[in-house]
GROMACS .gro file of C-alpha atoms in nm:
model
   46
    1UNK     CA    1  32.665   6.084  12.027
    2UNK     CA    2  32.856   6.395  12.072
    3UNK     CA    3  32.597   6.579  12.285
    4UNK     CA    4  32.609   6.225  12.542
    5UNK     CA    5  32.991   6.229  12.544
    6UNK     CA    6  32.932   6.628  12.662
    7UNK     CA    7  32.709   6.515  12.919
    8UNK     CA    8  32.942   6.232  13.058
    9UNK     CA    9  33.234   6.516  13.102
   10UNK     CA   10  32.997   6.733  13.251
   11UNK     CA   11  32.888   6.516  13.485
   12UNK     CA   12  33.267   6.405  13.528
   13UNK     CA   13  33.335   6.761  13.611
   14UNK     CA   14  33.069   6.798  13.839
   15UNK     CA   15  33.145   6.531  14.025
   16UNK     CA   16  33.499   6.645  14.050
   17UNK     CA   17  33.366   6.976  14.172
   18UNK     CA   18  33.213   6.830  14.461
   19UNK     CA   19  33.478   6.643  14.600
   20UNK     CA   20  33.713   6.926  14.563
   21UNK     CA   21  33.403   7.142  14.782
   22UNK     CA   22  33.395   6.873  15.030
   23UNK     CA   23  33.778   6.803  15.079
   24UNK     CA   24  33.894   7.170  15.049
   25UNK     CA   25  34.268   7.193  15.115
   26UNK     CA   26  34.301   6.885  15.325
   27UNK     CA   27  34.374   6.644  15.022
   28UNK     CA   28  34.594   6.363  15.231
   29UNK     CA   29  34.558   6.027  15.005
   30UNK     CA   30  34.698   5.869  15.346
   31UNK     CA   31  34.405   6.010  15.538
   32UNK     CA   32  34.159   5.946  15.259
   33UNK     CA   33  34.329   5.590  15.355
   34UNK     CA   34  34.222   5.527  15.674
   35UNK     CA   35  33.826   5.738  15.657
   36UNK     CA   36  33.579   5.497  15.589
   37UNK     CA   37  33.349   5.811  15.527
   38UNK     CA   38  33.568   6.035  15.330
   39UNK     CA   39  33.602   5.740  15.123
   40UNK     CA   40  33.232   5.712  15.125
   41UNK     CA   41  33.179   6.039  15.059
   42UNK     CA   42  33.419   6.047  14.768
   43UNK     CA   43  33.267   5.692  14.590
   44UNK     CA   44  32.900   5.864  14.627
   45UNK     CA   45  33.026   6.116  14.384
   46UNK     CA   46  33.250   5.916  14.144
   0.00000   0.00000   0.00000
């Protein structure tokens, strides 16, 4: 059990890790908002 909770953060964090690559400094919730891809791009990697 503890080794799959281990892998759920990791994945967590790697998913995190990606957005934050993709989005670099230009985290704007109101432009996330109105981008039908950004928001694509950021629901691929939840």
């Amino acid at each position: 059990m503890v080794d799959q909770i281990k892998k759920y953060l990791y994945d967590i964090q790697e998913s995190i890790d990606s957005i934050h690559k993709y989005l670099g400094e230009k985290r704007n919730f109101k432009v996330y908002l109105a981008d039908k891809t950004l928001k694509g791009i950021v629901l691929y990697n939840l």
